[in-house]
Amino acid sequence: MCGIVGYVGNEQCADLLIEGLRKLEYRGYDSAGVALLEGSLVVVRAKGKLKNLEEKLRAEKPRGTCGIGHTRWATHGKPSDENAHPHQYAGVAVVHNGIIENHLELKAELAGRGHKFSSETDTEIFAHLIAEEEKSGGPLVAAVRRAVARVRGTYALEVLSERSPGTVVAAKNASPLVVGLGKGENFVASDVPAILAHTRSVIFLEEGDFAEVTNEKVSLSNASGESIERPVRHIDWSAVMAEKNGHKHFMHKEIHEQARALTDTIRARASVETGDVHLDGCSLDAVFVQSLTRIQIVACGTSWHAALVGKRMIEELARIPVEVDLGSEFRYRDPLIDKSMLCIAVSQSGETLDTLGSFREARARGARGLAICNVLGSALSRESDDVLYTHAGPEIGVASTKAFTTQLGALFLLAVKLGRLRETLTTDAARSLLTHLRELPALLEKTLLCEPSVKLAAQRWSGARDCLFLGRGPQYPVALEGALKLKEISYIHAEGYAAGEMKHGPIALIDENMPVLVLAPRDPGPQPGAAYEKILGNLQEAKARGGQVIAIHSEGDTMVAGLADASIEIPQTHPLLLPILSVVPTQLFAYHVADHRGTDVDQPRNLAKSVTVE
Ligand code: F6R
């Protein structure tokens, strides 16, 4: 997500903050800013690259031996000077990573007490709440604690106040924060690279921690104000390792970020209590949704695979026919589109030209357009009637991972929303589906525990020339996605197939040199599901022809494990959500095969992150 750096010491720190932010540039950002405190607060912010901020700082020459800085990757409000952090109010300045769920409620409440807001961000709320809480007296950290207690959401927060010179207060919930210990100076940052040039002694804050940082002292406390201790760690990472938070590649880091990314995508949108889904940025109403005759989804690559799962979600939950097409095909086939249709474009970048071209074509022919994308302010989001952001955070590895799982989370939310508006889902049914969704980030975290067995399998078959991926039902798009991941980063030829299609041709390929990765999770509950029973048959067909079977199956399924040459367990959940879990071992398999073969995992040959050509 965005980058944060803070400093308290005896040096003028504007340059130091810029230098720290520069170390976080690789993560992507659209604007940046710093707040410096020496007597009074000075905030300087600029849209675009850090050099724009530097130019402003050179002109304004603000002074401060205490300061906070931020690079922003927009989530609420477009990239602009006004929306850039720090945000300030009444002598308080804040920088924040994360998402505040109840910011609209809080904003309305504060506006009722006469507060005026100067940005479209959720973050600005913090400055207002903290300034109000300061009036009750006590140290700044106590005011921050009271303010934070009123907020629902995720945050890594740093705060400066004119009433507490020489102090930075930090608070953490879900988004990372690290305190750096120096001599006569201390640091707080979202990521180690920002402070690595100054110190290697750090404290990683944990959920619910508060830090009061001065030049001499770092005091940690919890939500009740009790003092706490956290271990001081020595960081021996190289600068390059630090950028990846200790992971060898960005792709690996991003695979491991998926639970958090999914939480950010579904948080504040799904109410398990009422069975309602609130999609900020989408104004779909019952009249329009009930009049829909068809949905057309357009996408490319991994996003197309997500769309194929989305089709099943929407058709099953909202009973609307859904067609899915590749961006590069749809626009050139003189598509049948009219006003009774919704066109959904799915795209991580929001800039993929084929997807954009198809979306424009559908809208020009009268369809309403809904974009599911990850990059705020992207071309797709600007041209769409409704936008559903995935909140995966910047994805740096060229091979998409967390974008895919968050797209599935967003599509599931949309399917439940459409089902509610069309009355194909009762309140109880929606509550049950949303309960499954809410449990998913924890299950995704648990799924990652399969990594050691996936790594072993990857090393065993990393010399393969070809690889087959088989799945049925919602697992068929996962087979396509697993094969795409493997081919793009390891350069092994891989094919994804609907397992039932094997007998119509591809089975001829199977021999003892062919690893066959079979996605065979069973449905939860007493019945294993029709797809499960059929895929068992396909698995046995592959074995009978000498194929080496790597099975991805539900935990405790000894039947599949007994048939396979390598067996990888995943937890159980609702069948429509299972792809979010089952794709994880396929991502890890591709990653470890590629790593073992020594290919350029993050920047595979011939590929670009954003494909803005036809
Ligand atoms: C594969 C991958 C690509 C993208 C495709 C569409 O790992 O990343 O297949 O999914 O280029 O990109 P977006 O989603 O940005 O439209």
XYZ file of C-alpha atoms and ligand atoms in Angstrom, residues 300-304 346-352 355 395 398-401 407 481 484-485 488 608-611, ligand 1:
43
model
C -7.901 -10.374 -20.297
C -5.475 -12.913 -18.836
C -5.773 -13.557 -15.126
C -8.669 -11.107 -14.877
C -10.492 -13.155 -17.527
C -12.440 -6.738 -14.782
C -8.896 -5.377 -14.752
C -6.184 -5.008 -12.127
C -4.548 -2.036 -13.824
C -7.661 -0.496 -15.327
C -5.499 0.367 -18.335
C -5.519 -2.840 -20.426
C -10.508 -4.580 -22.004
C 0.907 -5.335 -7.317
C 4.211 -8.999 -13.228
C 2.347 -12.244 -12.558
C -0.961 -11.401 -10.935
C -1.717 -13.088 -7.614
C -11.221 -9.776 -7.879
C -5.036 -19.668 -13.985
C -1.019 -19.432 -17.004
C 1.022 -18.721 -13.866
C 4.494 -17.139 -17.702
C 4.618 -6.083 -19.058
C 2.531 -5.291 -16.002
C 0.139 -3.062 -17.843
C -0.674 -3.941 -21.455
C -1.006 -12.760 -15.633
C -1.310 -11.354 -15.769
C -1.988 -10.893 -16.997
C -3.041 -9.824 -16.660
C -3.638 -9.246 -17.958
C -4.761 -8.285 -17.671
O -0.370 -13.052 -14.435
O -0.999 -10.567 -14.915
O -2.578 -11.959 -17.690
O -4.033 -10.416 -15.895
O -2.639 -8.610 -18.691
O -4.307 -7.224 -16.888
P -5.311 -6.303 -16.107
O -5.942 -7.133 -15.062
O -4.461 -5.197 -15.569
O -6.327 -5.829 -17.102
